[in-house]
XYZ file of C-alpha atoms in Angstrom:
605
model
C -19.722 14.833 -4.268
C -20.902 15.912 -1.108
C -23.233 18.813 -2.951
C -24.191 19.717 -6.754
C -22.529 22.539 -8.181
C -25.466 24.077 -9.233
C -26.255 25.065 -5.778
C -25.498 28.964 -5.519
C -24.077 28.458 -1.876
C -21.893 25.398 -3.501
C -20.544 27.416 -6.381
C -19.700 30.572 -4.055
C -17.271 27.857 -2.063
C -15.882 26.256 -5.005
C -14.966 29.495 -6.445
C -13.706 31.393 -3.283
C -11.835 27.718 -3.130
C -10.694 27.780 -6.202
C -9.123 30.859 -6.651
C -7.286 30.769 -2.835
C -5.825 27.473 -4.347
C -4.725 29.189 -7.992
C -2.819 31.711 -5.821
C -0.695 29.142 -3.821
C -0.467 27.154 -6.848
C 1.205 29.742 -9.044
C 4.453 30.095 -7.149
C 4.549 26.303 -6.544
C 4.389 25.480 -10.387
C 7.513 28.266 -10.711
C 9.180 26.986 -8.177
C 8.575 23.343 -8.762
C 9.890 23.644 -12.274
C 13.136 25.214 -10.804
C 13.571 21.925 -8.932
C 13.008 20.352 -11.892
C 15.429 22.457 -13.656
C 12.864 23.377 -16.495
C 11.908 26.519 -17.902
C 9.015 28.453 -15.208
C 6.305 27.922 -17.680
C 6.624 24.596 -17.825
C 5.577 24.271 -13.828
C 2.461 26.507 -14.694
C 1.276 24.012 -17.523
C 1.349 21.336 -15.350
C -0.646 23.353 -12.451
C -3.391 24.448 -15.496
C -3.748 21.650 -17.574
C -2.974 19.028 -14.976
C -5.606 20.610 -12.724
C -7.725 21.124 -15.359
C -7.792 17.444 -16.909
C -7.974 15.741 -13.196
C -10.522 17.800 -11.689
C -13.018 16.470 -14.675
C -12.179 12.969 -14.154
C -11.856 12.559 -10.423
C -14.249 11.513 -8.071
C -12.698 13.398 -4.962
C -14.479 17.040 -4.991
C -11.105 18.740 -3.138
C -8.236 16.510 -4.312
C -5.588 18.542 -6.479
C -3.092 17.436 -8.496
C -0.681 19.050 -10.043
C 3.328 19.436 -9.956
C 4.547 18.259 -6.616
C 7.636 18.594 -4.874
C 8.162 14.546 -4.762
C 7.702 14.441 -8.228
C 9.540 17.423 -9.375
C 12.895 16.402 -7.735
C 12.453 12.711 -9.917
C 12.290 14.609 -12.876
C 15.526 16.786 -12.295
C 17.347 13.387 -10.987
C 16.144 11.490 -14.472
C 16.780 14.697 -16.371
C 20.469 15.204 -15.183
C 21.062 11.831 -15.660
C 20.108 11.051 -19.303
C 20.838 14.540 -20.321
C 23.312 15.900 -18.323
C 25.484 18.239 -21.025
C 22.399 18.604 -23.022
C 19.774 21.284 -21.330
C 18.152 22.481 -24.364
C 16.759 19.190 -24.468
C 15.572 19.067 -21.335
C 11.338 20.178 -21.896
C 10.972 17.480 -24.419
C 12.102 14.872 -22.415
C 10.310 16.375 -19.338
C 7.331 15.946 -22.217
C 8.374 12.384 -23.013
C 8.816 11.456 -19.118
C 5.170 12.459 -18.091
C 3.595 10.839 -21.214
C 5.128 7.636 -19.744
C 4.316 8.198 -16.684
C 0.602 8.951 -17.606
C 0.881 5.475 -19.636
C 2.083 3.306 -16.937
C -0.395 5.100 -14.493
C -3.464 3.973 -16.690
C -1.824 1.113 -16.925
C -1.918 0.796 -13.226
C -5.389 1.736 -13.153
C -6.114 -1.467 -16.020
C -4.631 -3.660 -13.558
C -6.207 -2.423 -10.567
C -2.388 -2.013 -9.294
C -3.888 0.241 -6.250
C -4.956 -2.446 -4.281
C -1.392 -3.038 -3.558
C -0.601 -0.011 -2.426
C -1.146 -0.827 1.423
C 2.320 -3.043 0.509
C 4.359 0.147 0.172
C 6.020 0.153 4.127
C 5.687 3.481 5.836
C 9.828 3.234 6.049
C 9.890 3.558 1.887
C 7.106 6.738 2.165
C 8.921 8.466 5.249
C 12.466 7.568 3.511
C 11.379 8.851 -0.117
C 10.271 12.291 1.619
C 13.156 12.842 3.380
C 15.450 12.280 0.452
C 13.528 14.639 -1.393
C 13.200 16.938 0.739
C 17.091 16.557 1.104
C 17.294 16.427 -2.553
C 15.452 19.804 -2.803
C 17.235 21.484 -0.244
C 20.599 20.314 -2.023
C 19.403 21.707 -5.348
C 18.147 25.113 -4.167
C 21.814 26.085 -2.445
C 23.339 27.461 -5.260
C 20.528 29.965 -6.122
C 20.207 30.644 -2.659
C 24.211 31.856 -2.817
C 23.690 33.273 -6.087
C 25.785 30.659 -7.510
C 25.822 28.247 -10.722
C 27.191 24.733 -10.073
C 25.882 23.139 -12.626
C 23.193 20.270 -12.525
C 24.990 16.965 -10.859
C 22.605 14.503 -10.677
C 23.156 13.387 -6.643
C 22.995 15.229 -3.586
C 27.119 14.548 -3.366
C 27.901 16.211 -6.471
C 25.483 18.774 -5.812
C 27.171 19.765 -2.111
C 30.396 19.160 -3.639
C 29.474 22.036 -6.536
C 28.219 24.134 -3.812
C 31.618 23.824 -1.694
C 34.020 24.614 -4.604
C 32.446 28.139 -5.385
C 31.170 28.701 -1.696
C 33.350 32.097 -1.447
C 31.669 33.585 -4.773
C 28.353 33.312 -2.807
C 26.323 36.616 -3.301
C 24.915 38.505 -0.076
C 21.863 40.052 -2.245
C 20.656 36.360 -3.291
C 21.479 35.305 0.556
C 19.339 38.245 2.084
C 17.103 37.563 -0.305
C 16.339 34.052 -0.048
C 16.558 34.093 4.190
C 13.840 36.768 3.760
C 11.474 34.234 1.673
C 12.330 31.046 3.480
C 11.738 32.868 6.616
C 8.280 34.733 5.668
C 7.257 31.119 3.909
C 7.757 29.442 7.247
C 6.159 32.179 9.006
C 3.495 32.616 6.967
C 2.587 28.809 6.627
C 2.284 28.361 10.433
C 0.365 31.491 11.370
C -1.872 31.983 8.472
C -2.134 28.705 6.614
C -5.094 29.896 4.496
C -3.261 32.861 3.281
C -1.487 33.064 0.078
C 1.587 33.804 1.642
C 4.275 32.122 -1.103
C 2.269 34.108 -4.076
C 2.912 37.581 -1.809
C 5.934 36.957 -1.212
C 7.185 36.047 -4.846
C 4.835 39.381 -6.217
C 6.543 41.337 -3.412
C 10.032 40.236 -4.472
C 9.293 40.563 -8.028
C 8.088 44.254 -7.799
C 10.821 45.254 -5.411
C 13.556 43.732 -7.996
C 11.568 45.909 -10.793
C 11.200 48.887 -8.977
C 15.097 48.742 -8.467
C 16.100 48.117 -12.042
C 13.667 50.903 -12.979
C 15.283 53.218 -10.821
C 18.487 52.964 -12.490
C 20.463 50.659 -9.045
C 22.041 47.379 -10.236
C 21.431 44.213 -8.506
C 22.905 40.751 -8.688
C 20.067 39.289 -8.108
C 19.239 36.189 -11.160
C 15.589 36.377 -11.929
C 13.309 33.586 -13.590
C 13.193 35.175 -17.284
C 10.119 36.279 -19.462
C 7.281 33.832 -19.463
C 5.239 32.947 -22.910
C 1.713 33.773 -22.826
C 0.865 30.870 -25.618
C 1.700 27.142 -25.721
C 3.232 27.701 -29.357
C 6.150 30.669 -27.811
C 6.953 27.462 -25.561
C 7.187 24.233 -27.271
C 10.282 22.821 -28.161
C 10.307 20.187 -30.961
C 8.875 16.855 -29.482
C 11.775 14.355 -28.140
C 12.985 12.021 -30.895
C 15.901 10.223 -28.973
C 16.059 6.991 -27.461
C 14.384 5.666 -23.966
C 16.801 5.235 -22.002
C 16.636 2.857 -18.933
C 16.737 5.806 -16.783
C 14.283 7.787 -18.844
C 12.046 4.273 -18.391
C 13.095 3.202 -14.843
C 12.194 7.399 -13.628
C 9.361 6.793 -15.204
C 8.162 3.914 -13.582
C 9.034 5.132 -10.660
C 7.968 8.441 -10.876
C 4.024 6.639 -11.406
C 4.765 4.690 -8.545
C 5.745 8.081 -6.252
C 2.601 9.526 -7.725
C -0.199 6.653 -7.625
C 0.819 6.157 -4.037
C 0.681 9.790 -2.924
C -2.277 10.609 -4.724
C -4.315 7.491 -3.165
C -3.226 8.109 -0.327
C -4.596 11.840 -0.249
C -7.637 10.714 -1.723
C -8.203 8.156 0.904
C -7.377 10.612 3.405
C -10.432 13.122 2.226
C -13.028 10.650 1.019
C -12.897 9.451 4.812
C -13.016 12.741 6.432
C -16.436 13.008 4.373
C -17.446 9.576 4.831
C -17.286 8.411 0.892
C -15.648 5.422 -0.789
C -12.860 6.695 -3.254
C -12.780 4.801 -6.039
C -9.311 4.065 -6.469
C -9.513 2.782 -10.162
C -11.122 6.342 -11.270
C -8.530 8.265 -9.415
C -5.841 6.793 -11.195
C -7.308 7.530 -14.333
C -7.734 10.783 -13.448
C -3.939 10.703 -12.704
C -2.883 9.076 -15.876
C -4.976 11.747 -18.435
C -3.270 14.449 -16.115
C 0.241 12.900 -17.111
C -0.313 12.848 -20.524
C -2.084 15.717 -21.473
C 0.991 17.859 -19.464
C 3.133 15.661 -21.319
C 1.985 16.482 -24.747
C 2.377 20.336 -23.303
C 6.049 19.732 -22.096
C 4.903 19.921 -19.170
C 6.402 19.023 -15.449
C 4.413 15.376 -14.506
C 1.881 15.680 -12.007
C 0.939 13.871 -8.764
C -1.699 14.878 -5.576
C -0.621 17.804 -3.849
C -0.959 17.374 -0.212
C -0.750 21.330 0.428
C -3.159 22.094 -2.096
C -5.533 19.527 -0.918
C -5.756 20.646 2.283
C -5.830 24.442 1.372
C -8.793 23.099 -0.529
C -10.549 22.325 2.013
C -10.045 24.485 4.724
C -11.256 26.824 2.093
C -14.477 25.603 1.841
C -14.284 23.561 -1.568
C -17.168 21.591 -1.766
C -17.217 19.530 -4.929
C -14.643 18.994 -7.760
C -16.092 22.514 -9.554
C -13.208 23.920 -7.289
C -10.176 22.294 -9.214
C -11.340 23.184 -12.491
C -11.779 27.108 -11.037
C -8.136 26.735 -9.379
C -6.879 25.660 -13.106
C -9.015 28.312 -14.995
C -7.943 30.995 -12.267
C -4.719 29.879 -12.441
C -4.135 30.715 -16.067
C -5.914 33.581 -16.205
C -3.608 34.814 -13.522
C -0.593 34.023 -15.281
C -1.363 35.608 -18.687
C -2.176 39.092 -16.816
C 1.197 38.736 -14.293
C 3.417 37.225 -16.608
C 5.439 40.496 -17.276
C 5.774 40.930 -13.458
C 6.661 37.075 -12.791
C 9.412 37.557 -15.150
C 11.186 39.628 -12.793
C 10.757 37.120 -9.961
C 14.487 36.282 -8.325
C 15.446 32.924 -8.412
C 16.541 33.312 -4.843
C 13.294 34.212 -3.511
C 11.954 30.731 -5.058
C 14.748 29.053 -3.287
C 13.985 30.268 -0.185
C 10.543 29.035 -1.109
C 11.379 25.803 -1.764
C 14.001 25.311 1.181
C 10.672 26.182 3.411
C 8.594 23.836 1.711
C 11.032 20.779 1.756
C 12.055 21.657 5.758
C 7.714 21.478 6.083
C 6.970 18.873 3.744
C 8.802 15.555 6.599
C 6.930 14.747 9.213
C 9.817 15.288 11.691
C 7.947 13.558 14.836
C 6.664 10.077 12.528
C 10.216 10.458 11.288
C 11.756 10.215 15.086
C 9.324 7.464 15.883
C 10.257 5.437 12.873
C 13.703 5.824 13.857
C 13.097 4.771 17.552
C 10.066 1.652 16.971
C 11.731 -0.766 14.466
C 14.864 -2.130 13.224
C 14.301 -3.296 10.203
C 12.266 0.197 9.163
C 14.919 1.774 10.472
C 17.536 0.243 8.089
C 15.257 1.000 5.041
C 14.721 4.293 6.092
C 19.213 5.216 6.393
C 19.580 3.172 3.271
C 17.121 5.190 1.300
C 18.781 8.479 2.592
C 22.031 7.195 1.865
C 21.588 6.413 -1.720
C 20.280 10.037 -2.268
C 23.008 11.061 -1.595
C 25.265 8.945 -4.259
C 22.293 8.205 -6.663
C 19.391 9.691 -8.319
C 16.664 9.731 -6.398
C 14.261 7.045 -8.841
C 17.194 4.412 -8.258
C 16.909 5.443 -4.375
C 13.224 4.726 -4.634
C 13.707 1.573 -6.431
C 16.680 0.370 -3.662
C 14.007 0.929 -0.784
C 11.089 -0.778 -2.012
C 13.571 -3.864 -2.716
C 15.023 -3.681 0.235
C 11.779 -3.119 1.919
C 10.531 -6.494 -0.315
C 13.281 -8.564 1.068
C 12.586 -7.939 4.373
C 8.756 -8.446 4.458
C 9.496 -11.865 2.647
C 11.544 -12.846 5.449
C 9.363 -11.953 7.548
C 6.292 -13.626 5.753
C 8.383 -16.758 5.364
C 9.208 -17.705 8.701
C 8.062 -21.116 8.956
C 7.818 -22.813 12.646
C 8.296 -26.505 13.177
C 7.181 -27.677 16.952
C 6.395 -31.180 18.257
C 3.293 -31.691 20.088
C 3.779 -33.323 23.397
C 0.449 -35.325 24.640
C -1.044 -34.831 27.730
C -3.971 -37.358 28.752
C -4.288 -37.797 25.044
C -6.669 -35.253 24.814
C -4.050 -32.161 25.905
C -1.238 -30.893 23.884
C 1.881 -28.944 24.535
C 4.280 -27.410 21.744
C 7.659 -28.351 22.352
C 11.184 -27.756 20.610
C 12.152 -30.459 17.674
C 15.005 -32.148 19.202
C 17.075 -35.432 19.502
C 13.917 -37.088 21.154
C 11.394 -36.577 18.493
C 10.381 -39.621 16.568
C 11.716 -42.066 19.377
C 8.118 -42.541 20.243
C 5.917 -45.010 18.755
C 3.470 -41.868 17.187
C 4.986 -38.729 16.637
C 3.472 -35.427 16.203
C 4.565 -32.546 14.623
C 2.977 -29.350 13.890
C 4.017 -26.692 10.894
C 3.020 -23.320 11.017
C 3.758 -20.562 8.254
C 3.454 -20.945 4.192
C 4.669 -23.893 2.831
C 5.949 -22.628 -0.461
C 9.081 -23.655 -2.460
C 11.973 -21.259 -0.047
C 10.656 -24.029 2.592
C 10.832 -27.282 0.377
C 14.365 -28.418 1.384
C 14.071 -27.710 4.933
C 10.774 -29.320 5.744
C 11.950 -32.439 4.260
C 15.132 -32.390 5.781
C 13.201 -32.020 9.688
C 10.840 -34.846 8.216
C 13.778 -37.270 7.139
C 15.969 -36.663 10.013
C 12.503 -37.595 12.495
C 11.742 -40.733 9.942
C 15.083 -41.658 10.892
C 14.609 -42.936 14.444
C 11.780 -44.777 12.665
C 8.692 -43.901 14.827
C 5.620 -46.045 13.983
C 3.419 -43.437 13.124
C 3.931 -39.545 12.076
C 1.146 -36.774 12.708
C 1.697 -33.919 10.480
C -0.523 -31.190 11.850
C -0.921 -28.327 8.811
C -3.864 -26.483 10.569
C -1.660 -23.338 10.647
C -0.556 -23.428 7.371
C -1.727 -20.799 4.678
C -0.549 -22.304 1.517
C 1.138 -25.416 -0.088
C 3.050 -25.068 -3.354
C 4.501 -28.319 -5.606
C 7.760 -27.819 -5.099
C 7.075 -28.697 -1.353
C 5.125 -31.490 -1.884
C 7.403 -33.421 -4.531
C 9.520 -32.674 -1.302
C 7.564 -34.388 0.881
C 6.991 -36.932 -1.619
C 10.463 -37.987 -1.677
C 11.152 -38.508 2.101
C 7.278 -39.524 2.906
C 8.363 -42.408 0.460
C 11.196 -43.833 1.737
C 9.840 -43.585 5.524
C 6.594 -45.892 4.014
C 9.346 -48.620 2.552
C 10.759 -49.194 6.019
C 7.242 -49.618 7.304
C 6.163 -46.184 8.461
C 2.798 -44.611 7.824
C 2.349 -40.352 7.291
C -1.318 -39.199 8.836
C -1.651 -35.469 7.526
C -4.019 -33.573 9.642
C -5.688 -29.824 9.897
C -5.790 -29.497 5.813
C -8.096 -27.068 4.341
C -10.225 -29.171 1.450
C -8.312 -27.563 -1.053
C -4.878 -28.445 0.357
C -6.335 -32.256 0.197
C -7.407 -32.268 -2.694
C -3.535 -30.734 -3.851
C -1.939 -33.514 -2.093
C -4.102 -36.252 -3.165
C -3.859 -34.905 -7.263
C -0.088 -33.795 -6.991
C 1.953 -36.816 -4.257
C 2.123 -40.068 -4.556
C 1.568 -40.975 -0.509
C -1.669 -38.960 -0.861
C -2.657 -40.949 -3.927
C -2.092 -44.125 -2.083
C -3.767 -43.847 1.330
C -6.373 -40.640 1.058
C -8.270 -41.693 4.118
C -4.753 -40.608 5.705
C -5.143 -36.928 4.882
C -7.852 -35.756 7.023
C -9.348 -32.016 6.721
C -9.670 -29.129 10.048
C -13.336 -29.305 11.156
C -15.441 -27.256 13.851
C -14.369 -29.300 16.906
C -10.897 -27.661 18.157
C -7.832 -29.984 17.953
C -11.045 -32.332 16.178
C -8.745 -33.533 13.022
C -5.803 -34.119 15.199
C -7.289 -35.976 18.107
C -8.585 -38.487 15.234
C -5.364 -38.748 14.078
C -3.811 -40.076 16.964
C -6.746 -42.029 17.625
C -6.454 -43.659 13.947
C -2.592 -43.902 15.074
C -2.776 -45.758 18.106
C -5.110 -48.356 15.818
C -2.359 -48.379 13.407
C 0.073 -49.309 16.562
C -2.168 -51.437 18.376
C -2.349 -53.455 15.257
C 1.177 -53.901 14.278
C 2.412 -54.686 18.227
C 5.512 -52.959 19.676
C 8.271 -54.233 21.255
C 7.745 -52.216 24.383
C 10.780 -50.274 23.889
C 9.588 -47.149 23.420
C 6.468 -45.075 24.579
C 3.310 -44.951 22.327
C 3.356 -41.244 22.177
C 5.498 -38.680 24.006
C 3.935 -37.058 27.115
C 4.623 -33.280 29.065
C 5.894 -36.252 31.783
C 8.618 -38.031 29.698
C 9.497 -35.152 27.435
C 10.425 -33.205 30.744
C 12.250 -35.946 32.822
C 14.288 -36.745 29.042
C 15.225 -33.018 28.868
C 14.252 -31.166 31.439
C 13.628 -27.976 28.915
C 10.945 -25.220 28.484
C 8.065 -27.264 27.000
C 7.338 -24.057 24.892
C 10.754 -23.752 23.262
C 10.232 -24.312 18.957
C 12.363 -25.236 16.186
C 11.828 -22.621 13.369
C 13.107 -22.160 9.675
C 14.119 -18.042 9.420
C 13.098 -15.417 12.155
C 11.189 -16.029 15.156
C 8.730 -13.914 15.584
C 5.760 -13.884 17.713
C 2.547 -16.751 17.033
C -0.847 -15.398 15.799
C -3.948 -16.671 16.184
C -5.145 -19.235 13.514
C -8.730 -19.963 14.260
C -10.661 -22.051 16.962
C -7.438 -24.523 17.246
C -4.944 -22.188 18.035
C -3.111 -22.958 21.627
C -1.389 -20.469 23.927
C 2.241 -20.696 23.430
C 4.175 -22.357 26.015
C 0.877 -23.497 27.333
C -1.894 -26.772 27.379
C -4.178 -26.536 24.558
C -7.194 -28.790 24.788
């Protein structure tokens, strides 16, 4: 907290805060539960009691959470999907759906799951916004039209809906719903600090009462009377099964939630210079869940448009979220005859603005135009909104967007090093030549884990093969080394010893030594072979060839072949690019390993 509450100057900001946030957050919690498909009220819970519960466990003074539009349009996908014919049922399992999400959340917050947030690609967080923002837009057509489609679970059956019954639309709910998308937009650009969505929902509601009252009939839907007391509301608690979707939504629905929340917390606790504590925040998260779970509630999540109304308001500590909730109710129980009357077009509108606002349209464009592979997660995400609820879409990305960083992570790079002097070294492609020298040299780069086993050993055996004297294994640019790789080594390493050839391992961490001496049999044998990276650059590998060219000296040659491949003879054999490299998977571009790492395509000393 950046001041205590009980500062006069603190509480006036916190409360004018509070209550400018209660006033935007009123029509959002309506509105939010129409994308939802729920009942009005149970958007307002969530915006009370969510706020409420959050803003006394978080450690972020203007982060507010509540129902958001991310969320909201998971719930309706999950909803229509495990309860598509039955919508009487649909509060309690809106009730069962955020007490699971609150559950895995804390369970996510037990596990200190946020540290691996910063895995989550950009491509999964632009993708998820625009399908929901799609999603949203799909959803709110039909009241727009003044139509009822039903509740299709996908964009396509939602479009297709909206197509059959197109020529029933109704011009009141279109004139209606232009006005509020267009005052929404206007409003949110020109005056961001004023309450423009709750004006224009009061305006709309009084202007549909004011009709009715005057005797004119209007085709206008409206939102229905809203209970003043939790016991009016509450339907019998869900007693069906959990259904994979009702589980997987769940999931994914905490995943959507932790990750937008952190981030929004991040976001603010840097503007003032704080640590967020990203263990407490998801606590606060979790309680949130549940406690608007037990209340049938919509599940919440951090709003990034109350946020930031919170703080260009002035909020100053956390004092601000618990006035928002407080005002918030005490708001609704006074207006809850007038909300009643408030047109389900006009929240359509609403909502059309919000989703249209709610993409980053120029990130979007950039994504598009930087990256291919973020650019296929990003269509594939939008693709399977379109053909399948939205938590499977989320789900589809973030595997997708898995595969591809493990390829990328897994490239592994295989080069031979060419000497120079004997003190000089060049990288150079893997080819027919390599291991026709009396010492050969070869240097892995990338994790050595069990995807790489096969392939390692089958370079290694194939070099073995033209039976060099002497094989350098440089590992200084290796990050790990798993068993499967070495019982794969093991296996080759020990039939190129039986014909006479010795294995020097160089560049090894002490803990990689110490795996290879425990775990392989070549290791167990000749330790004083396996020789660990040190402060001098190239240091472990220049004493490997030196203990090499002992080993050679020793045994004799026949003269037939050189004692180690130079830039000289590797050039006049080929005549190639000395920088060219053999690799296992994509290449991609070298990084820089430590004081031994050489420019590519270039002398390294």
């Amino acid at each position: 907290m950046t001041a205590s509450p009980r500062k006069p100057a603190a509480l006036r900001a916190d409360t004018f805060a509070g209550l400018t946030v209660a006033l935007v957050s009123i029509p959002q919690g309506l509105a939010f539960a129409a994308i939802a498909g729920l009942p009005a009220v149970h958007g307002l819970y969530a915006v009370i009691v969510g706020g409420l519960v959050s803003s006394l466990i978080s450690g972020v003074g203007r982060l507010n959470i509540g129902p958001a539009v991310t969320t909201s349009s998971m719930v309706y996908a999950v909803l229509a999907t495990v309860a598509p014919d039955n919508h009487e049922n649909w509060p309690a399992l809106a009730g069962a759906l955020g007490v699971l999400v609150g559950l895995f959340t804390l369970a996510g917050a037990a596990l200190r799951i946020g540290r691996f947030v910063r895995f989550v690609s950009r491509s999964v967080l632009l993708g998820f916004t625009v399908g929901a923002a799609l999603l949203i837009t799909g959803s709110q057509l039909a009241p727009m039209l003044g139509l009822d489609v039903g509740r299709p679970p996908t964009l396509l059956g939602l479009l297709i809906g909206v197509g059959r019954h197109a020529v029933e639309a109704d011009v009141a709910s279109i004139s209606m719903a232009a006005l509020s998308f267009v005052m929404v937009l206007i409003g949110g650009k020109y005056a961001p600090r004023f309450p423009t969505p709750f004006i224009v929902l009061a305006l709309s509601s009084v202007a549909l009462r004011v009709l009715s009252q005057a005797g004119l009939s209007t085709t206008l839907a409206r939102i229905g009377a809203i209970p003043r007391s939790p016991g009016a509301l509450l339907t019998p608690w869900f007693g069906g099964n959990f259904t994979t979707d009702l589980v997987v939504g769940a999931g994914a629905m905490a995943l959507v939630g932790l990750i937008q929340t952190l981030s929004i917390a991040k976001a603010i606790s840097d503007k003032q210079g704080a640590r967020m504590n990203a263990g407490r925040e998801l606590a606060a998260l979790g309680a949130a869940n549940l406690a608007t779970g037990a209340l049938q509630g919509l599940p919440v999540a951090g709003s990034f448009v109350r946020s930031a109304l919170n703080e260009v308001a002035g909020a100053r500590t956390r004092v601000a979220g618990v006035i928002a909730a407080i005002g918030a109710a005490a708001i609704t129980f006074l207006a809850a005859p007038l909300a009643a009357w408030t047109p389900t077009a006009a929240i359509a509108g609403l909502l059309v603005a919000t989703a249209v606002g709610m993409v980053d349209w120029r990130d979007l464009f950039r994504l598009v135009r930087s990256d291919r592979h973020d650019r296929i997660v990003l269509l594939t995400m939008i693709g399977c909104v379109f053909v399948m609820p939205i938590h499977w879409a989320v789900l589809v990305g973030m595997a997708l967007s898995a595969a591809i960083f493990m390829r990328r992570a897994a490239v592994l790079r295989m080069t031979e090093m060419i000497s120079r002097d004997g003190r000089e070294f060049r990288e150079r492609r893997i080819d027919a030549h390599t291991g026709k020298s009396a010492i050969t040299l070869v240097q892995i780069e990338g994790p050595l884990f069990f995807a790489h086993a096969d392939e390692i050993a089958d370079v290694l055996a194939e070099i073995f093969s033209r039976k060099p004297s002497v094989v350098i294994v440089r590992m200084r640019r290796t990050h790990q080394l798993d068993y499967t790789v070495i019982a794969g080594l093991d296996r080759v390493v020990e039939q190129f010893q039986r014909g006479g050839g010795v294995l020097i391992v160089c560049g090894l961490t002490r803990a990689m030594r110490r795996d290879l001496i425990e775990r392989s049999s070549f290791g167990a044998r000749r330790p004083e072979l396996l020789l660990t990276t040190g402060g001098r650059v190239f240091g472990s590998a220049l004493h490997a060839v030196e203990l090499a060219e002992q080993i050679v000296k020793r045994r004799g040659t026949d003269g037939s072949r050189p004692l180690m491949r130079s830039v000289r003879s590797g050039a006049k054999a080929e005549g190639a690019e000395s920088s060219d490299r053999t690799e296992v998977g994509e290449p991609v571009q070298s990084t820089a390993d430590g004081p031994e790492t050489p420019l590519d395509g270039g002398i390294t000393k």
